[in-house]
mmCIF file of C-alpha atoms and ligand atoms in Angstrom:
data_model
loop_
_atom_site.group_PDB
_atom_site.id
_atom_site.type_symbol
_atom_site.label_atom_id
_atom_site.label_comp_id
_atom_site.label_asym_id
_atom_site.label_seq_id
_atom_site.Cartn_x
_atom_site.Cartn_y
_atom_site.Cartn_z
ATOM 1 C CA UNK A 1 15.979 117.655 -77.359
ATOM 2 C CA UNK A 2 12.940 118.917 -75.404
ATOM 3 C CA UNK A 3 11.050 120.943 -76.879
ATOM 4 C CA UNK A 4 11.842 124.644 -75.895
ATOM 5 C CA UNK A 5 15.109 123.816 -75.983
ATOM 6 C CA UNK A 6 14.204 123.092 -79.661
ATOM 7 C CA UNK A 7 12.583 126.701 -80.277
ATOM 8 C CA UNK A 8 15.226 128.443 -78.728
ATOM 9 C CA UNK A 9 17.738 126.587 -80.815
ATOM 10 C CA UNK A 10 15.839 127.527 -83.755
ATOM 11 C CA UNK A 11 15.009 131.433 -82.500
ATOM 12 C CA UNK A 12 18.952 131.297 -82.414
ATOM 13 C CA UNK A 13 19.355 130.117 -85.550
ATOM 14 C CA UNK A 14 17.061 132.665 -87.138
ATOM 15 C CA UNK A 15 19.033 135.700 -85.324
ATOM 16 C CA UNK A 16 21.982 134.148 -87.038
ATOM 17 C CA UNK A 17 20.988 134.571 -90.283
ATOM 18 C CA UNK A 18 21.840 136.849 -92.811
ATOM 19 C CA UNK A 19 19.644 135.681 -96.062
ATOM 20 C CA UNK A 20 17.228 132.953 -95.832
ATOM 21 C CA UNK A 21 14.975 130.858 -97.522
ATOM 22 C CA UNK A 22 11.315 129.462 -96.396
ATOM 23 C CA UNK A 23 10.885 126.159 -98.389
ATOM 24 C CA UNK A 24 6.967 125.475 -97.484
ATOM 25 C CA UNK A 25 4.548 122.843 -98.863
ATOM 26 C CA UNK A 26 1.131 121.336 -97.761
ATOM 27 C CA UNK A 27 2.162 120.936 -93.954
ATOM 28 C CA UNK A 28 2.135 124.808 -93.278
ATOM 29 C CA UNK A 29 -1.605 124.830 -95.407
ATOM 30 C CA UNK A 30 -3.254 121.887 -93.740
ATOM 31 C CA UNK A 31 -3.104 124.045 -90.663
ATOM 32 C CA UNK A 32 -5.049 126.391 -92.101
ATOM 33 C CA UNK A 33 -8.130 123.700 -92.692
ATOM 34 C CA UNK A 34 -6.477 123.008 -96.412
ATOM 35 C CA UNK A 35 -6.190 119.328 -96.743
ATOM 36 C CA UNK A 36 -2.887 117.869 -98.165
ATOM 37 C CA UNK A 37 -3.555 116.408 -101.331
ATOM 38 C CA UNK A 38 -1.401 113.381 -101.415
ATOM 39 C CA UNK A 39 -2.180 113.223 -97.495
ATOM 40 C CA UNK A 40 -4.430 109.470 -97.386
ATOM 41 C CA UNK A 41 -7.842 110.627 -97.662
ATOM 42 C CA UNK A 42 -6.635 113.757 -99.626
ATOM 43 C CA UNK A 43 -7.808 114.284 -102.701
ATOM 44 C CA UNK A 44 -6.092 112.428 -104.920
ATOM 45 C CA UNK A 45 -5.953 109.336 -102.756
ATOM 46 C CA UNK A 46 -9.659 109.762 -103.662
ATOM 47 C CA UNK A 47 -9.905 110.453 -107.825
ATOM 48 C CA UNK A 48 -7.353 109.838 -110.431
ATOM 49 C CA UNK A 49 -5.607 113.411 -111.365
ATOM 50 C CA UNK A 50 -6.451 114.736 -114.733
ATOM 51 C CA UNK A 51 -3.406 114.643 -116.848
ATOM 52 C CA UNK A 52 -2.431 117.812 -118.936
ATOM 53 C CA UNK A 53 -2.898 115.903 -122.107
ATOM 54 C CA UNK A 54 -5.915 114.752 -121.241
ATOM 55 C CA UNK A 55 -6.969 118.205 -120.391
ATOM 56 C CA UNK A 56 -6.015 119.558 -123.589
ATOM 57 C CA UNK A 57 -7.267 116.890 -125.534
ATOM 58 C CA UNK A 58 -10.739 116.294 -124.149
ATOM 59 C CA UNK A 59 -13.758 118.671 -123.546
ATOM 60 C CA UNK A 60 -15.252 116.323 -121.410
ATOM 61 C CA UNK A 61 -11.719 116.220 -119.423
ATOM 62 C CA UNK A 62 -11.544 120.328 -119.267
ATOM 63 C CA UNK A 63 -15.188 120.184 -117.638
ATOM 64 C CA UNK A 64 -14.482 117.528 -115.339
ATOM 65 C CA UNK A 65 -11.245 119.876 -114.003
ATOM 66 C CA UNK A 66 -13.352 123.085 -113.848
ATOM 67 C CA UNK A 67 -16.204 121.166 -111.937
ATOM 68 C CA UNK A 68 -13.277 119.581 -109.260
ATOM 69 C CA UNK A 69 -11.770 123.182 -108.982
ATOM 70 C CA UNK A 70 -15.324 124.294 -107.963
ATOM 71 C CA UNK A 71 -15.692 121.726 -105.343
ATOM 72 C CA UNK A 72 -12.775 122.563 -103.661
ATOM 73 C CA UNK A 73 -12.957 126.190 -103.486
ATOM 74 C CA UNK A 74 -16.072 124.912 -101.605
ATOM 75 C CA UNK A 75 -14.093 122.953 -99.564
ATOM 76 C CA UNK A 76 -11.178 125.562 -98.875
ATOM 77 C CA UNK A 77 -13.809 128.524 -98.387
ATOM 78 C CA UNK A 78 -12.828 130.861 -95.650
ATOM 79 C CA UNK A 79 -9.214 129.590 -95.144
ATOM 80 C CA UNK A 80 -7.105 132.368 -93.703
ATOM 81 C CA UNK A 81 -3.513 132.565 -92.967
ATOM 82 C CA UNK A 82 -2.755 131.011 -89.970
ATOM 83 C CA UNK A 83 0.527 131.525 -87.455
ATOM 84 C CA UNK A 84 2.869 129.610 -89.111
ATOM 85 C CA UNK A 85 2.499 131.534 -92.133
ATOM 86 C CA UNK A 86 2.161 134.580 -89.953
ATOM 87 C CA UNK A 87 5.959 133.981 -88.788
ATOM 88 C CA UNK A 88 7.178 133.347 -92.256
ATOM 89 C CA UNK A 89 5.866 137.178 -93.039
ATOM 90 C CA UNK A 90 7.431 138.434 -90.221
ATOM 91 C CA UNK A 91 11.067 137.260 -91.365
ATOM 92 C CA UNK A 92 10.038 138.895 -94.971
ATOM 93 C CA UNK A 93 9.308 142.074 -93.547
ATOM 94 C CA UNK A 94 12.493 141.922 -91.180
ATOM 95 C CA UNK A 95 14.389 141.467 -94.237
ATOM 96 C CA UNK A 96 15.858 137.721 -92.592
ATOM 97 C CA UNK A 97 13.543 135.874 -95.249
ATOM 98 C CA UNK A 98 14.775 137.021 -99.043
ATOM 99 C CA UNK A 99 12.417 134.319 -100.316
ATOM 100 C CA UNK A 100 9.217 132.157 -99.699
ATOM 101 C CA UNK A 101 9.802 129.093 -102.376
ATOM 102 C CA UNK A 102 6.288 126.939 -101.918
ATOM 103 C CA UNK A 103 4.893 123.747 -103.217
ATOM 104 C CA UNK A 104 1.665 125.523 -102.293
ATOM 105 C CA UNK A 105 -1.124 126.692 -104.493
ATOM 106 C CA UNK A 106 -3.492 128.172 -102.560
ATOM 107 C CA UNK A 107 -2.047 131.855 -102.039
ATOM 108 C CA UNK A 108 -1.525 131.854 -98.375
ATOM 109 C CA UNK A 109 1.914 132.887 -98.000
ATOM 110 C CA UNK A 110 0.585 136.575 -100.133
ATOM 111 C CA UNK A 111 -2.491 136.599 -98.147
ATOM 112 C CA UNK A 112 -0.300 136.964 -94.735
ATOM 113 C CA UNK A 113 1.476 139.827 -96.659
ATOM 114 C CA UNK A 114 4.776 138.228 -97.945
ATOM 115 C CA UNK A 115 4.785 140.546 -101.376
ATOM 116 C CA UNK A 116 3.998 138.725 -104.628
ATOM 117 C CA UNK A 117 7.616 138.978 -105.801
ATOM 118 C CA UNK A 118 9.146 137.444 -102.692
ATOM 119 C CA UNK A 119 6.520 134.245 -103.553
ATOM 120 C CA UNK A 120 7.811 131.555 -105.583
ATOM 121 C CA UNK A 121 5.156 128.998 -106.399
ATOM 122 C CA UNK A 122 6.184 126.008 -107.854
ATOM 123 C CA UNK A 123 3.159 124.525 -108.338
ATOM 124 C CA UNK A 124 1.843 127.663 -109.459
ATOM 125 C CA UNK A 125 -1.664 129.330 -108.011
ATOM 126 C CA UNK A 126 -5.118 127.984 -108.092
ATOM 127 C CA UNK A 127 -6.823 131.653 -106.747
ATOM 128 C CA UNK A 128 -6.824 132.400 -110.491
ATOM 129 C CA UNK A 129 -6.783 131.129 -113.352
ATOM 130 C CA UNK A 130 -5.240 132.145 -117.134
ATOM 131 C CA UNK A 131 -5.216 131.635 -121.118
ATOM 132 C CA UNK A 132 -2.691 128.629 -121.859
ATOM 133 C CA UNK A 133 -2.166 130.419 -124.938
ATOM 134 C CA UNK A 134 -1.938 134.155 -124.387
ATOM 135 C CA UNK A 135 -1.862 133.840 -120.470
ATOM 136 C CA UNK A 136 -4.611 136.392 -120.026
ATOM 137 C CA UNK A 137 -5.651 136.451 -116.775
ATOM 138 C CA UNK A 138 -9.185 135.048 -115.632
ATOM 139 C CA UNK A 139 -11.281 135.316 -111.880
ATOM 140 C CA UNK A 140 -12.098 132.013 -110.925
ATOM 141 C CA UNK A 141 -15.553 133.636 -109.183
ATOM 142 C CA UNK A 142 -16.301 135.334 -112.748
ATOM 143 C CA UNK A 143 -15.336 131.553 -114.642
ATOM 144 C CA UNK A 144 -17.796 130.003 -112.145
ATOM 145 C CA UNK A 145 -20.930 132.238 -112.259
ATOM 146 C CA UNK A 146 -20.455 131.271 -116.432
ATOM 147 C CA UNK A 147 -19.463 127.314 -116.259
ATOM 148 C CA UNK A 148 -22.740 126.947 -113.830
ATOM 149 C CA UNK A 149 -24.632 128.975 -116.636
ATOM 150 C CA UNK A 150 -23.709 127.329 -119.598
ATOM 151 C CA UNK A 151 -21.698 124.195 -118.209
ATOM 152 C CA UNK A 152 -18.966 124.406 -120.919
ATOM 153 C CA UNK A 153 -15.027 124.596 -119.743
ATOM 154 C CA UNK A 154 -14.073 128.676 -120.013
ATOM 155 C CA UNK A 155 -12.185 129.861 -123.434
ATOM 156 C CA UNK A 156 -10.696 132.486 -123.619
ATOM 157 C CA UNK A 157 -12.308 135.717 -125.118
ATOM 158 C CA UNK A 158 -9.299 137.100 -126.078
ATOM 159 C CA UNK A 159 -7.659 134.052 -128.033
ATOM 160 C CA UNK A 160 -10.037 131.012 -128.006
ATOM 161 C CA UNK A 161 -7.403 129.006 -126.275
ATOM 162 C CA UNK A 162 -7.898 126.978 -123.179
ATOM 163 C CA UNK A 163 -8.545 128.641 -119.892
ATOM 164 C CA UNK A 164 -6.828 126.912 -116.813
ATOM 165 C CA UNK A 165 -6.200 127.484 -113.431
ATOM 166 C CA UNK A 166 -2.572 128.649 -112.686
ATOM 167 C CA UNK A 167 -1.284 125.561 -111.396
ATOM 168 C CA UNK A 168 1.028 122.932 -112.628
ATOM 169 C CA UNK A 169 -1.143 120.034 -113.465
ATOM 170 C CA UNK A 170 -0.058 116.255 -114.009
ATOM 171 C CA UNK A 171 2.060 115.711 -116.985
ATOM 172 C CA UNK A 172 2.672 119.972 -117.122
ATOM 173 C CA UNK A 173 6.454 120.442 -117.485
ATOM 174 C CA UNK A 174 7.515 122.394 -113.989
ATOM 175 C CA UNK A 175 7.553 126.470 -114.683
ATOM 176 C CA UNK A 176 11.021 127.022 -115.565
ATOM 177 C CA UNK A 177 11.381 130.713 -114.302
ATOM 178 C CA UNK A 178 10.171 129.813 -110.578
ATOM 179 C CA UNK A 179 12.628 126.664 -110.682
ATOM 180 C CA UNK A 180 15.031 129.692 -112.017
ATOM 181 C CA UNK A 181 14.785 131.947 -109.338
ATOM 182 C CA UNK A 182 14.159 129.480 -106.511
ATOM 183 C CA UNK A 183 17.832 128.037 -107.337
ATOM 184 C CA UNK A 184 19.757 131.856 -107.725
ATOM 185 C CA UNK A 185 17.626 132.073 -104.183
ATOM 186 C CA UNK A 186 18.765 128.571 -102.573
ATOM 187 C CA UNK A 187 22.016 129.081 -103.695
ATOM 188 C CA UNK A 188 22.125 132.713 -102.172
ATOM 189 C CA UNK A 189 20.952 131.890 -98.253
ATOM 190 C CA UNK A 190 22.568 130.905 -95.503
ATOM 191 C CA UNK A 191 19.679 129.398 -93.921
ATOM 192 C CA UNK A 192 17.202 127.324 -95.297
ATOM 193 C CA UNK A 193 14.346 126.516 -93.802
ATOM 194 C CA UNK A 194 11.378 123.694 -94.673
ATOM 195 C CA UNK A 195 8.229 124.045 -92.771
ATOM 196 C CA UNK A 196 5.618 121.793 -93.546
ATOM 197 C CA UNK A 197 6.872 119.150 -96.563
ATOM 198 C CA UNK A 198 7.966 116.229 -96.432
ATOM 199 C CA UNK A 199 10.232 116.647 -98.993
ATOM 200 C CA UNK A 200 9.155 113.791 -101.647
ATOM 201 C CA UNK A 201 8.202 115.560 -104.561
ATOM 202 C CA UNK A 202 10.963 116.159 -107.131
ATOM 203 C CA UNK A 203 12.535 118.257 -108.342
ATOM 204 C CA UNK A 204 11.138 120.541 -105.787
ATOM 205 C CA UNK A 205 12.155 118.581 -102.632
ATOM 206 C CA UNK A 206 15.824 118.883 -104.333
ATOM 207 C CA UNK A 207 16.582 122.287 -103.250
ATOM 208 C CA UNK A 208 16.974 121.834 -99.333
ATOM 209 C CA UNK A 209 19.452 119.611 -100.608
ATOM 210 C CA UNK A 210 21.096 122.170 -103.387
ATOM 211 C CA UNK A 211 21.053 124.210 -100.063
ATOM 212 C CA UNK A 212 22.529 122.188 -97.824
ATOM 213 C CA UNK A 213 25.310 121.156 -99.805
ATOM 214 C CA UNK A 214 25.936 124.983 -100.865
ATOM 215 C CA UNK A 215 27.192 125.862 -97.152
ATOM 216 C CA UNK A 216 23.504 126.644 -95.567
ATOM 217 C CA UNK A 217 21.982 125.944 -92.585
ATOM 218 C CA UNK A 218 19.334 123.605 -93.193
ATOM 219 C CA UNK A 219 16.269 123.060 -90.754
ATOM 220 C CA UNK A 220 13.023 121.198 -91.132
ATOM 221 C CA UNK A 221 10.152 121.110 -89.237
ATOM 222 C CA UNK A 222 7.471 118.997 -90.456
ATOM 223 C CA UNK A 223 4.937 116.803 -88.104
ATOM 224 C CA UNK A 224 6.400 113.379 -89.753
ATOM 225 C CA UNK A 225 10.172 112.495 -90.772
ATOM 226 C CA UNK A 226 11.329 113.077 -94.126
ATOM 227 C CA UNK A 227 14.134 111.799 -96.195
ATOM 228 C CA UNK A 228 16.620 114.620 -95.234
ATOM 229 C CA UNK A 229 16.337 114.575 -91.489
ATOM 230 C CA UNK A 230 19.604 112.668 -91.504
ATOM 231 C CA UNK A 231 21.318 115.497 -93.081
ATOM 232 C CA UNK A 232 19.654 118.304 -91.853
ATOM 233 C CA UNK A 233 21.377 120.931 -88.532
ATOM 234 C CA UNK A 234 17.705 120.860 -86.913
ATOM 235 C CA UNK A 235 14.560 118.734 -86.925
ATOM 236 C CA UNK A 236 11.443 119.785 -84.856
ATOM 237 C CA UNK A 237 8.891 117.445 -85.682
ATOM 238 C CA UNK A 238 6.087 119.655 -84.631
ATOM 239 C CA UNK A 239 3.163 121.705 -85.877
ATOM 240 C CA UNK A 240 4.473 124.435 -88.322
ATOM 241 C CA UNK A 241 2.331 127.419 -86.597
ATOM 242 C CA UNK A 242 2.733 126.783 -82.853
ATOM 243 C CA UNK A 243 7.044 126.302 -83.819
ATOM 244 C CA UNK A 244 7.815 128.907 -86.014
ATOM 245 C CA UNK A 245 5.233 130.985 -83.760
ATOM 246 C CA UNK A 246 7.133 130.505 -81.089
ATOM 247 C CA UNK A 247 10.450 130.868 -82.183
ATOM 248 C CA UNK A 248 9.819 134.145 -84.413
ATOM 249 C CA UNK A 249 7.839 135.784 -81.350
ATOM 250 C CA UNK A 250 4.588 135.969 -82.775
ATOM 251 C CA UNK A 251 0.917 135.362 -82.839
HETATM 252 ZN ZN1 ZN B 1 -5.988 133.733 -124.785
#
C-alpha cells in the first residue's frame, strides 16, 4: 500500500472507533532521543542488567544501579515529547483513546498530557523513585545531590528499607494491578493500536493478541516487522511520530 494510502486507512480507522487502546514501547521513545534498551548498542547490549536479587542482596549491587540510573538521566536530559506521542494525547483528550498501556519508563506519554490515570506503565517509571518497603515516594534529583555526597545507595528515612527507582527490574515479578487494568482495558476496545514495539517482550507483547482475538481492530506501526504482523488489520512500518502525526492531524 503506498504510503498515504496507508495514513488515510489508518485516519479511517481511528474515526471508526469507539474505545481504544495505545499499546506503546521503546519505538515511540527512541524518537524522542531515548535509546531502546535492548536496541544493539542499547544499553543492555552494553552491561549485564542488575537482577532484583542481586539488588536486594548486595550494597555494592544497589550502588552500582543508583550510579547507572545517574548516567542515564545524563543521557536522556532534555527529552521532550515528541509528535507521535503528541497524537496519542490528542485521541485521550478526544475521548477515542480510553487507555495508554506502555512498556515505557520514562514518563513521556504524562509529559504530552495523557492524565496519570489513563497511563499504564508496565515497566513502571524511572522519573522517580520509592521505598520497596513502605513505597514512600523519593525525587530522583533530591537521591542524587545525596548519593554524590555520601556515595551510599538511598534508604529510606521513613522505614530503612531499600529505595529504588519505580521500574520493574530483572527478576521483579511484573506489577500485578497495571497487568490488571491493562487486560479489563484490552478487553474493553475496539481498536488497538501498537506504536513503536516490536512486540517480543512477554507477557506484555500478549495483549495485542488478547485484543485481537477479543473482536478488536488491531494495528501496528513499528519501523521493523514484528511477530503479529501476520495477524494484524494494518501494518505501517514507519516512524511512529511522522504516522500517527499524520493520520491524527497534528503537529
Ligand atoms: Zn520506607
Amino acid at each position: 500500500m503506498p504510503a498515504d494510502r496507508e495514513i488515510s486507512e489508518l485516519a479511517r480507522v481511528i474515526e471508526r472507533a469507539r474505545q481504544a487502546v495505545v499499546f506503546t514501547g521503546g519505538g515511540i521513545s527512541a524518537e524522542s532521543g531515548i535509546p531502546d534498551f535492548r536496541s544493539p548498542g542499547g544499553i543492555w547490549t552494553r552491561m549485564a542488567p542488575i537482577d532484583f536479587s542481586d539488588f536486594l542482596a548486595s550494597e555494592e549491587a544497589r550502588r552500582e544501579t543508583w550510579r547507572r540510573r545517574f548516567e542515564v538521566d545524563d543521557m536522556w536530559c532534555g527529552a521532550n515529547p515528541n509528535r507521535g506521542h503528541r497524537a496519542v494525547a490528542e485521541l485521550v483528550r478526544r475521548g477515542t483513546v480510553a487507555a495508554v498501556v506502555t512498556q515505557n519508563i520514562d514518563g513521556l506519554h504524562q509529559a504530552s498530557g495523557v492524565p496519570a490515570e489513563q497511563v499504564i506503565e508496565l515497566h513502571g517509571n524511572s522519573t522517580y523513585a520509592h521505598c520497596l518497603d513502605c513505597r514512600r515516594r523519593y525525587e530522583i534529583a533530591e537521591l542524587r545531590l545525596a548519593f554524590e555526597r555520601d556515595g551510599t545507595a538511598p534508604v529510606c528515612g521513613a522505614c530503612g528499607g531499600w529505595v529504588k527507582t519505580a521500574t520493574i527490574s530483572f527478576g521483579q515479578a511484573m506489577p500485578v494491578e497495571a497487568m490488571r487494568r491493562a487486560e479489563i482495558e484490552t478487553l474493553a476496545a475496539d481498536l488497538f493500536i501498537v506504536a513503536g514495539s516490536s512486540l517480543v517482550v512477554y507477557p506484555a507483547a500478549g495483549f495485542p493478541e488478547l485484543a485481537k482475538h477479543n473482536g478488536a481492530t488491531l494495528v501496528i506501526v513499528n519501523r521493523e516487522p514484528t511477530g503479529l504482523d501476520r495477524v494484524a488489520d494494518l501494518v505501517l512500518n514507519r516512524a511512529i511520530g511522522e504516522t500517527l502525526g499524520s493520520a491524527v492531524g497534528i503537529d
